[in-house]
């Protein structure tokens, strides 16, 4: 009788390996996660920080998430903590995060004349919030060209302006960095000292160019493409009409409210001449939509102004843009649905177009999931941080809307707080609906319907 170990040789060639099929939403979620992780390791390297001030990995992960999700919340001063290498890593992540990694990947595929598959077109559709895949490759070409042209023009103007106060090489570097950051609504800056753009509150050139960049990046590439083609086509889609009208209203209304609330505040608009007050009010109104830059001290604003800015950050920019929030189209549909209900009508009508109920359901879902996320994160931060409710709500909404404005809480976040805000920025960039689709298993078609019921509402 013998004893011993027995083993069986498995022929791996006979095993049928099934490739993992990811949905478009899962591909987007995974792609952004990969960029964040890679970027975090680069920022963690000693070469990314000035000598003797390397980041811990959690801080590097936070900064990488903030850049890739084009948020702009910072734990350390971008201008003084990072070397040129670290700043360039941040800028590359901002560009990839703003335009979307699939946009950049597709652009390179087009350059080398690689065929774009149907699956890739579906992911692009999800990335740019398009209704269909028709014309998606043409839109990608336009997106990259428009972005590079706008950023280049703005970089030249910034460089000329800053050449009056610094060497030409540094001015060009500043111009490129801020043009890319502002167009992608990221909010990273090189002024230093956590001052953001407050030293330029009365600078007409920097304020105007910055606002134009933020607005162009915030209205979305679909709208930008239609505006460029408008002289030939003489028509705009319903989407573009809603985005332009609602965005314009929110910018003007926001500036008016900020101007009124802060007119006599000696720490913000009070000491400024009337024209500079108007300029600063418009800048803050535009910035709260998603850019994260400011020319007045956010912590010195009145509480009414800070709460109003939370509302603007929650609404955010347009679909398919570099901004976050629930989006202006969602806000428009909600207002339209409310008016329809009050008037006892059946259809939501915008610009003489009737909207299918699917849009109202999606708008309600996006808004409810967004509010739920903000409530949960706010409660978690309140439980782990000894700061005011308004400060924590402001920071949470800023992270969700990928805005980047801060009342000063971010540098004081605990380890738990950093993790929570990282997840919030990630969810805000992907969108709550896209993220929920990515996390759930494959949807199966229902083979039956329940009987209809009736309840009382209101």
Short mmCIF file of C-alpha atoms in Angstrom, two decimals:
data_model
loop_
_atom_site.label_atom_id
_atom_site.label_comp_id
_atom_site.label_asym_id
_atom_site.label_seq_id
_atom_site.Cartn_x
_atom_site.Cartn_y
_atom_site.Cartn_z
CA UNK A 1 0.00 0.00 0.00
CA UNK A 2 1.40 3.30 -0.98
CA UNK A 3 0.52 6.81 0.08
CA UNK A 4 1.30 10.15 -1.45
CA UNK A 5 -0.08 13.29 -3.04
CA UNK A 6 -2.11 13.10 -6.19
CA UNK A 7 -2.61 15.93 -8.60
CA UNK A 8 -4.24 16.43 -11.93
CA UNK A 9 -2.74 18.36 -14.79
CA UNK A 10 -5.26 20.81 -16.21
CA UNK A 11 -5.01 21.63 -19.87
CA UNK A 12 -5.57 25.40 -19.94
CA UNK A 13 -5.97 25.34 -23.72
CA UNK A 14 -9.26 23.48 -23.32
CA UNK A 15 -10.78 26.06 -21.01
CA UNK A 16 -13.12 28.47 -22.75
CA UNK A 17 -12.36 31.93 -21.44
CA UNK A 18 -15.30 34.29 -21.69
CA UNK A 19 -14.39 37.97 -21.99
CA UNK A 20 -15.97 40.23 -19.41
CA UNK A 21 -18.54 42.42 -21.14
CA UNK A 22 -18.89 45.80 -19.54
CA UNK A 23 -21.82 48.10 -20.14
CA UNK A 24 -21.08 51.64 -21.43
CA UNK A 25 -21.69 52.98 -17.92
CA UNK A 26 -19.30 50.45 -16.38
CA UNK A 27 -16.66 51.28 -19.00
CA UNK A 28 -16.89 54.97 -18.11
CA UNK A 29 -16.74 54.29 -14.38
CA UNK A 30 -13.75 51.98 -14.76
CA UNK A 31 -11.95 54.36 -17.13
CA UNK A 32 -12.17 57.31 -14.76
CA UNK A 33 -11.09 55.10 -11.87
CA UNK A 34 -7.99 53.91 -13.78
CA UNK A 35 -6.98 57.50 -14.62
CA UNK A 36 -7.43 58.52 -10.98
CA UNK A 37 -5.33 55.64 -9.66
CA UNK A 38 -2.54 56.19 -12.20
CA UNK A 39 -2.55 59.91 -11.49
CA UNK A 40 -2.44 59.33 -7.74
CA UNK A 41 0.75 57.26 -8.06
CA UNK A 42 2.36 59.99 -10.16
CA UNK A 43 1.44 62.68 -7.62
CA UNK A 44 2.67 60.40 -4.82
CA UNK A 45 6.15 60.35 -6.35
CA UNK A 46 8.73 62.64 -4.68
CA UNK A 47 9.33 64.29 -8.07
CA UNK A 48 5.79 65.74 -8.00
CA UNK A 49 6.30 67.71 -4.79
CA UNK A 50 8.90 70.26 -3.79
CA UNK A 51 11.75 68.84 -1.78
CA UNK A 52 10.78 67.64 1.68
CA UNK A 53 6.99 67.87 1.22
CA UNK A 54 5.84 64.65 -0.46
CA UNK A 55 2.14 63.83 -0.25
CA UNK A 56 0.73 60.90 1.64
CA UNK A 57 -1.03 58.46 -0.68
CA UNK A 58 -4.52 59.42 0.51
CA UNK A 59 -3.72 63.08 -0.22
CA UNK A 60 -2.33 62.15 -3.64
CA UNK A 61 -5.49 60.13 -4.34
CA UNK A 62 -7.65 63.09 -3.28
CA UNK A 63 -5.79 65.53 -5.56
CA UNK A 64 -5.87 63.06 -8.47
CA UNK A 65 -9.62 62.61 -8.04
CA UNK A 66 -10.15 66.36 -7.82
CA UNK A 67 -8.21 66.88 -11.07
CA UNK A 68 -9.72 63.99 -13.04
CA UNK A 69 -13.23 64.90 -11.91
CA UNK A 70 -12.43 68.57 -12.78
CA UNK A 71 -13.44 69.71 -9.30
CA UNK A 72 -10.61 71.85 -7.94
CA UNK A 73 -10.88 71.11 -4.21
CA UNK A 74 -7.31 71.08 -2.89
CA UNK A 75 -5.56 69.81 0.23
CA UNK A 76 -2.29 71.61 -0.58
CA UNK A 77 -1.48 74.79 -2.47
CA UNK A 78 -1.05 73.88 -6.15
CA UNK A 79 1.38 76.74 -6.80
CA UNK A 80 3.80 76.17 -3.92
CA UNK A 81 3.55 72.46 -3.09
CA UNK A 82 3.91 70.88 -6.53
CA UNK A 83 6.88 70.97 -8.86
CA UNK A 84 6.38 71.66 -12.57
CA UNK A 85 6.14 67.90 -13.04
CA UNK A 86 3.35 67.65 -10.46
CA UNK A 87 1.49 70.62 -11.94
CA UNK A 88 1.69 69.15 -15.44
CA UNK A 89 0.39 65.80 -14.15
CA UNK A 90 -2.58 67.67 -12.65
CA UNK A 91 -3.15 69.54 -15.91
CA UNK A 92 -3.10 66.35 -18.02
CA UNK A 93 -5.64 64.77 -15.69
CA UNK A 94 -7.80 67.89 -15.91
CA UNK A 95 -7.75 67.70 -19.71
CA UNK A 96 -8.52 63.98 -19.74
CA UNK A 97 -11.24 64.40 -17.13
CA UNK A 98 -12.80 67.42 -18.81
CA UNK A 99 -12.96 66.13 -22.36
CA UNK A 100 -13.41 62.53 -21.24
CA UNK A 101 -10.92 59.71 -21.66
CA UNK A 102 -13.09 58.09 -24.34
CA UNK A 103 -13.06 61.34 -26.32
CA UNK A 104 -9.27 61.45 -26.25
CA UNK A 105 -8.96 57.72 -27.01
CA UNK A 106 -11.31 58.04 -29.97
CA UNK A 107 -9.44 61.08 -31.24
CA UNK A 108 -6.16 59.14 -31.34
CA UNK A 109 -7.96 56.24 -33.02
CA UNK A 110 -9.24 58.64 -35.68
CA UNK A 111 -5.73 60.04 -36.18
CA UNK A 112 -4.31 56.56 -36.85
CA UNK A 113 -7.42 55.76 -38.96
CA UNK A 114 -8.68 52.99 -36.73
CA UNK A 115 -12.32 52.00 -37.17
CA UNK A 116 -14.59 53.02 -34.29
CA UNK A 117 -16.70 50.03 -33.25
CA UNK A 118 -20.38 50.13 -32.33
CA UNK A 119 -19.55 49.40 -28.71
CA UNK A 120 -17.13 52.33 -28.60
CA UNK A 121 -19.79 54.57 -30.12
CA UNK A 122 -22.23 53.52 -27.39
CA UNK A 123 -19.68 54.42 -24.70
CA UNK A 124 -19.08 57.77 -26.40
CA UNK A 125 -22.82 58.40 -26.46
CA UNK A 126 -22.98 57.82 -22.72
CA UNK A 127 -19.86 59.92 -22.12
CA UNK A 128 -21.23 62.93 -23.98
CA UNK A 129 -24.85 62.45 -22.85
CA UNK A 130 -26.00 62.10 -26.43
CA UNK A 131 -29.45 60.78 -27.35
CA UNK A 132 -28.17 58.57 -30.19
CA UNK A 133 -24.89 57.49 -31.77
CA UNK A 134 -25.70 59.31 -35.01
CA UNK A 135 -22.90 61.75 -35.86
CA UNK A 136 -20.98 60.87 -32.68
CA UNK A 137 -17.58 60.50 -34.39
CA UNK A 138 -17.97 63.84 -36.15
CA UNK A 139 -18.86 65.42 -32.81
CA UNK A 140 -15.71 63.94 -31.24
CA UNK A 141 -13.57 65.52 -33.96
CA UNK A 142 -15.23 68.88 -33.35
CA UNK A 143 -14.92 68.59 -29.56
CA UNK A 144 -11.14 68.18 -29.65
CA UNK A 145 -10.59 70.86 -32.30
CA UNK A 146 -12.86 73.40 -30.60
CA UNK A 147 -11.29 72.74 -27.22
CA UNK A 148 -7.72 73.15 -28.46
CA UNK A 149 -8.58 76.32 -30.40
CA UNK A 150 -10.40 77.95 -27.47
CA UNK A 151 -7.69 77.00 -24.98
CA UNK A 152 -4.94 78.23 -27.31
CA UNK A 153 -6.55 81.63 -27.87
CA UNK A 154 -7.20 82.08 -24.15
CA UNK A 155 -3.66 80.96 -23.28
CA UNK A 156 -2.22 83.62 -25.61
CA UNK A 157 -4.36 86.37 -24.07
CA UNK A 158 -3.47 85.28 -20.54
CA UNK A 159 0.22 85.09 -21.45
CA UNK A 160 0.20 88.62 -22.84
CA UNK A 161 -1.59 89.93 -19.74
CA UNK A 162 0.74 88.17 -17.28
CA UNK A 163 3.86 89.15 -19.25
CA UNK A 164 3.47 92.63 -17.73
CA UNK A 165 4.16 91.30 -14.22
CA UNK A 166 6.39 88.23 -14.74
CA UNK A 167 9.00 86.82 -17.19
CA UNK A 168 7.61 85.79 -20.59
CA UNK A 169 8.28 82.05 -20.11
CA UNK A 170 6.46 82.02 -16.80
CA UNK A 171 3.62 84.07 -18.28
CA UNK A 172 3.17 81.54 -21.10
CA UNK A 173 3.17 78.68 -18.57
CA UNK A 174 0.58 80.51 -16.47
CA UNK A 175 -1.49 81.20 -19.56
CA UNK A 176 -1.60 77.58 -20.70
CA UNK A 177 -2.28 76.23 -17.21
CA UNK A 178 -5.16 78.59 -16.45
CA UNK A 179 -6.68 78.32 -19.94
CA UNK A 180 -6.91 74.52 -19.67
CA UNK A 181 -8.06 74.61 -16.06
CA UNK A 182 -10.79 77.20 -16.63
CA UNK A 183 -12.12 75.78 -19.89
CA UNK A 184 -12.45 72.37 -18.24
CA UNK A 185 -14.11 74.03 -15.23
CA UNK A 186 -11.44 72.57 -12.94
CA UNK A 187 -10.58 75.54 -10.73
CA UNK A 188 -6.86 74.82 -10.24
CA UNK A 189 -4.72 77.96 -10.26
CA UNK A 190 -1.12 79.06 -9.73
CA UNK A 191 -1.62 82.37 -7.92
CA UNK A 192 -0.66 80.70 -4.66
CA UNK A 193 -1.43 81.21 -0.99
CA UNK A 194 -4.93 79.70 -1.35
CA UNK A 195 -5.97 83.10 -2.76
CA UNK A 196 -7.38 81.77 -6.02
CA UNK A 197 -7.94 84.79 -8.35
CA UNK A 198 -8.75 87.29 -5.59
CA UNK A 199 -5.74 89.53 -6.46
CA UNK A 200 -7.38 90.10 -9.88
CA UNK A 201 -10.88 91.02 -8.70
CA UNK A 202 -10.72 94.30 -10.65
CA UNK A 203 -8.76 92.99 -13.66
CA UNK A 204 -11.09 93.25 -16.66
CA UNK A 205 -9.02 91.06 -19.00
CA UNK A 206 -8.52 88.13 -16.63
CA UNK A 207 -12.12 88.26 -15.40
CA UNK A 208 -13.64 88.46 -18.88
CA UNK A 209 -11.50 85.75 -20.48
CA UNK A 210 -12.00 83.48 -17.47
CA UNK A 211 -15.78 83.86 -17.60
CA UNK A 212 -15.87 83.17 -21.34
CA UNK A 213 -13.81 80.00 -20.84
CA UNK A 214 -16.04 78.77 -18.01
CA UNK A 215 -19.23 79.49 -19.97
CA UNK A 216 -17.96 77.79 -23.14
CA UNK A 217 -16.85 74.74 -21.17
CA UNK A 218 -20.09 74.71 -19.21
CA UNK A 219 -22.65 74.89 -22.03
CA UNK A 220 -21.43 71.60 -23.47
CA UNK A 221 -19.83 70.50 -26.70
CA UNK A 222 -23.16 69.79 -28.40
CA UNK A 223 -24.28 73.38 -27.96
CA UNK A 224 -20.87 74.75 -28.90
CA UNK A 225 -20.90 72.72 -32.11
CA UNK A 226 -24.37 73.99 -33.04
CA UNK A 227 -23.39 77.61 -32.32
CA UNK A 228 -20.39 77.35 -34.64
CA UNK A 229 -22.56 75.82 -37.38
CA UNK A 230 -25.39 78.32 -36.81
CA UNK A 231 -24.35 80.80 -39.55
CA UNK A 232 -24.82 77.95 -42.05
CA UNK A 233 -27.77 76.07 -40.57
CA UNK A 234 -29.67 78.99 -38.99
CA UNK A 235 -31.22 76.62 -36.48
CA UNK A 236 -30.66 75.32 -32.97
CA UNK A 237 -31.95 72.11 -31.42
CA UNK A 238 -34.35 72.14 -28.48
CA UNK A 239 -31.46 71.02 -26.27
CA UNK A 240 -29.34 74.04 -27.24
CA UNK A 241 -32.23 76.47 -26.79
CA UNK A 242 -32.89 75.20 -23.28
CA UNK A 243 -29.22 75.19 -22.30
CA UNK A 244 -28.56 78.71 -23.59
CA UNK A 245 -31.73 80.26 -22.18
CA UNK A 246 -31.54 78.64 -18.73
CA UNK A 247 -27.76 79.18 -18.44
CA UNK A 248 -28.13 82.83 -19.41
CA UNK A 249 -30.95 83.35 -16.92
CA UNK A 250 -29.03 81.69 -14.08
CA UNK A 251 -25.89 83.73 -14.74
CA UNK A 252 -27.75 87.06 -14.81
CA UNK A 253 -30.08 86.20 -11.91
CA UNK A 254 -27.16 84.82 -9.88
CA UNK A 255 -25.10 87.95 -10.46
CA UNK A 256 -28.04 90.15 -9.45
CA UNK A 257 -28.61 88.24 -6.19
CA UNK A 258 -24.89 88.25 -5.30
CA UNK A 259 -24.64 91.96 -6.16
CA UNK A 260 -27.58 92.82 -3.88
CA UNK A 261 -26.53 90.59 -0.96
CA UNK A 262 -22.86 91.64 -1.03
CA UNK A 263 -23.17 95.28 -2.09
CA UNK A 264 -22.43 96.66 1.38
CA UNK A 265 -20.25 93.80 2.65
CA UNK A 266 -16.94 95.46 3.55
CA UNK A 267 -15.09 92.14 3.20
CA UNK A 268 -16.23 91.36 -0.36
CA UNK A 269 -17.87 93.82 -2.79
CA UNK A 270 -18.21 96.77 -0.42
CA UNK A 271 -14.85 98.53 -1.05
CA UNK A 272 -15.02 98.09 -4.86
CA UNK A 273 -16.22 100.71 -7.37
CA UNK A 274 -19.65 100.02 -8.90
CA UNK A 275 -18.26 98.60 -12.17
CA UNK A 276 -15.93 96.25 -10.29
CA UNK A 277 -18.82 95.20 -8.04
CA UNK A 278 -20.80 94.19 -11.13
CA UNK A 279 -17.77 92.41 -12.61
CA UNK A 280 -17.14 90.48 -9.38
CA UNK A 281 -20.83 89.58 -9.00
CA UNK A 282 -20.93 88.14 -12.52
CA UNK A 283 -17.67 86.26 -11.98
CA UNK A 284 -18.95 84.56 -8.82
CA UNK A 285 -22.25 83.74 -10.54
CA UNK A 286 -20.47 82.12 -13.47
CA UNK A 287 -17.97 80.35 -11.21
CA UNK A 288 -20.59 78.67 -9.03
CA UNK A 289 -21.89 76.82 -12.06
CA UNK A 290 -18.82 74.55 -11.97
CA UNK A 291 -15.49 76.33 -12.40
CA UNK A 292 -14.41 76.68 -8.75
CA UNK A 293 -12.50 79.93 -9.18
CA UNK A 294 -13.33 83.03 -7.18
CA UNK A 295 -12.25 86.66 -7.05
CA UNK A 296 -13.68 87.39 -3.58
CA UNK A 297 -13.12 85.51 -0.33
CA UNK A 298 -15.82 82.82 -0.11
CA UNK A 299 -15.54 82.61 3.68
CA UNK A 300 -16.29 86.35 3.98
CA UNK A 301 -19.56 86.17 2.03
CA UNK A 302 -22.81 86.57 3.91
CA UNK A 303 -24.55 83.32 4.81
CA UNK A 304 -27.45 84.15 2.50
CA UNK A 305 -25.01 84.43 -0.41
CA UNK A 306 -23.27 81.21 0.53
CA UNK A 307 -26.56 79.33 0.68
CA UNK A 308 -27.63 80.80 -2.66
CA UNK A 309 -24.34 79.65 -4.18
CA UNK A 310 -25.10 76.13 -2.90
CA UNK A 311 -28.29 76.17 -4.98
CA UNK A 312 -26.39 77.31 -8.08
CA UNK A 313 -23.72 74.64 -7.56
CA UNK A 314 -26.42 71.99 -7.21
CA UNK A 315 -27.94 72.96 -10.59
CA UNK A 316 -24.54 73.01 -12.27
CA UNK A 317 -23.72 73.19 -15.96
CA UNK A 318 -25.09 71.58 -19.13
CA UNK A 319 -25.09 67.90 -20.14
CA UNK A 320 -22.08 66.82 -22.18
CA UNK A 321 -19.99 69.64 -20.72
CA UNK A 322 -16.98 69.80 -18.41
CA UNK A 323 -19.25 70.78 -15.50
CA UNK A 324 -21.27 68.85 -12.94
CA UNK A 325 -24.49 69.24 -10.96
CA UNK A 326 -27.94 67.94 -11.87
CA UNK A 327 -27.58 69.97 -15.12
CA UNK A 328 -29.58 72.94 -16.42
CA UNK A 329 -31.78 70.75 -18.63
CA UNK A 330 -32.87 68.74 -15.59
CA UNK A 331 -33.68 71.99 -13.79
CA UNK A 332 -35.67 73.24 -16.78
CA UNK A 333 -37.69 70.02 -16.99
CA UNK A 334 -38.47 70.16 -13.26
CA UNK A 335 -39.69 73.76 -13.55
CA UNK A 336 -41.69 72.83 -16.65
CA UNK A 337 -43.27 69.84 -14.87
CA UNK A 338 -44.18 72.00 -11.89
CA UNK A 339 -45.84 74.62 -14.08
CA UNK A 340 -47.66 71.90 -16.01
CA UNK A 341 -49.03 70.41 -12.78
CA UNK A 342 -50.09 73.80 -11.41
CA UNK A 343 -51.93 74.61 -14.64
CA UNK A 344 -53.52 71.14 -14.65
CA UNK A 345 -52.10 70.33 -18.06
CA UNK A 346 -50.92 66.92 -19.23
CA UNK A 347 -47.73 67.63 -21.19
CA UNK A 348 -44.51 69.43 -20.32
CA UNK A 349 -43.97 71.91 -23.14
CA UNK A 350 -40.71 73.80 -23.71
CA UNK A 351 -40.20 76.06 -26.74
CA UNK A 352 -43.43 74.65 -28.24
CA UNK A 353 -42.12 71.08 -28.03
CA UNK A 354 -43.87 68.43 -25.95
CA UNK A 355 -41.54 66.30 -23.86
CA UNK A 356 -42.14 62.60 -23.30
CA UNK A 357 -42.81 61.53 -19.71
CA UNK A 358 -39.52 59.62 -19.78
CA UNK A 359 -37.64 62.93 -19.51
CA UNK A 360 -39.63 64.00 -16.46
CA UNK A 361 -39.03 60.64 -14.79
CA UNK A 362 -35.30 60.84 -15.51
CA UNK A 363 -35.11 64.43 -14.23
CA UNK A 364 -36.86 63.45 -11.00
CA UNK A 365 -34.57 60.43 -10.59
CA UNK A 366 -31.41 62.48 -11.12
CA UNK A 367 -32.57 65.15 -8.67
CA UNK A 368 -33.67 62.71 -5.98
CA UNK A 369 -30.50 60.61 -6.19
CA UNK A 370 -28.38 63.76 -6.09
CA UNK A 371 -30.19 65.09 -3.02
CA UNK A 372 -29.88 61.69 -1.36
CA UNK A 373 -26.13 61.63 -1.99
CA UNK A 374 -25.71 65.14 -0.60
CA UNK A 375 -27.79 64.35 2.49
CA UNK A 376 -25.84 61.16 3.25
CA UNK A 377 -22.41 62.74 2.76
CA UNK A 378 -23.38 65.84 4.74
CA UNK A 379 -24.53 63.70 7.67
CA UNK A 380 -21.32 61.64 7.55
CA UNK A 381 -19.17 64.77 7.60
CA UNK A 382 -21.25 66.32 10.39
CA UNK A 383 -20.70 63.16 12.42
CA UNK A 384 -16.92 63.18 11.92
CA UNK A 385 -16.09 66.91 11.79
CA UNK A 386 -16.75 69.73 14.24
CA UNK A 387 -17.67 72.42 11.74
CA UNK A 388 -20.84 74.38 10.98
CA UNK A 389 -23.67 72.82 9.00
CA UNK A 390 -23.48 75.45 6.27
CA UNK A 391 -19.73 74.96 5.77
CA UNK A 392 -20.10 71.19 5.44
CA UNK A 393 -23.14 71.46 3.15
CA UNK A 394 -21.23 73.96 0.99
CA UNK A 395 -18.22 71.63 0.70
CA UNK A 396 -20.39 68.60 -0.01
CA UNK A 397 -22.38 70.34 -2.76
CA UNK A 398 -19.18 71.73 -4.24
CA UNK A 399 -17.75 68.20 -4.45
CA UNK A 400 -20.95 66.79 -5.96
CA UNK A 401 -21.22 69.60 -8.53
CA UNK A 402 -17.48 69.25 -9.30
CA UNK A 403 -17.25 72.98 -8.60
CA UNK A 404 -14.27 73.30 -6.29
CA UNK A 405 -15.32 76.37 -4.32
CA UNK A 406 -14.52 75.98 -0.63
CA UNK A 407 -15.24 77.70 2.66
CA UNK A 408 -11.94 76.36 4.00
CA UNK A 409 -12.96 72.89 5.16
CA UNK A 410 -11.03 70.78 2.63
CA UNK A 411 -7.48 71.20 4.08
CA UNK A 412 -8.84 70.16 7.50
CA UNK A 413 -10.62 66.97 6.43
CA UNK A 414 -9.92 63.82 8.43
CA UNK A 415 -9.00 60.55 6.74
CA UNK A 416 -12.66 59.55 6.71
CA UNK A 417 -13.67 62.94 5.35
CA UNK A 418 -11.16 62.67 2.52
CA UNK A 419 -12.48 59.25 1.50
CA UNK A 420 -16.06 60.51 1.56
CA UNK A 421 -15.29 63.59 -0.54
CA UNK A 422 -13.25 61.48 -2.99
CA UNK A 423 -16.26 59.24 -3.56
CA UNK A 424 -18.52 62.28 -3.82
CA UNK A 425 -16.36 63.91 -6.51
CA UNK A 426 -16.25 60.63 -8.42
CA UNK A 427 -20.04 60.22 -8.22
CA UNK A 428 -20.56 63.86 -9.20
CA UNK A 429 -18.38 63.54 -12.31
CA UNK A 430 -20.02 60.34 -13.52
CA UNK A 431 -23.51 61.40 -12.52
CA UNK A 432 -25.71 59.55 -10.03
CA UNK A 433 -27.76 57.76 -12.69
CA UNK A 434 -24.71 56.61 -14.69
CA UNK A 435 -23.06 55.41 -11.48
CA UNK A 436 -26.18 53.50 -10.38
CA UNK A 437 -26.39 51.84 -13.82
CA UNK A 438 -22.71 50.89 -13.57
CA UNK A 439 -23.16 49.28 -10.14
CA UNK A 440 -26.28 47.25 -10.83
CA UNK A 441 -26.37 43.89 -12.64
CA UNK A 442 -27.63 43.58 -16.18
CA UNK A 443 -31.23 44.68 -16.43
CA UNK A 444 -33.77 42.03 -17.42
CA UNK A 445 -36.94 42.88 -19.25
CA UNK A 446 -40.06 42.43 -17.14
CA UNK A 447 -42.48 39.85 -18.49
CA UNK A 448 -45.47 41.12 -16.56
CA UNK A 449 -47.05 44.28 -15.12
CA UNK A 450 -48.71 44.78 -11.76
CA UNK A 451 -52.28 46.15 -11.60
CA UNK A 452 -52.50 49.94 -11.51
CA UNK A 453 -53.12 51.53 -8.11
CA UNK A 454 -54.19 54.98 -6.97
CA UNK A 455 -52.90 57.09 -4.05
CA UNK A 456 -53.47 60.62 -2.80
CA UNK A 457 -50.63 63.16 -3.20
CA UNK A 458 -50.36 66.64 -1.71
#
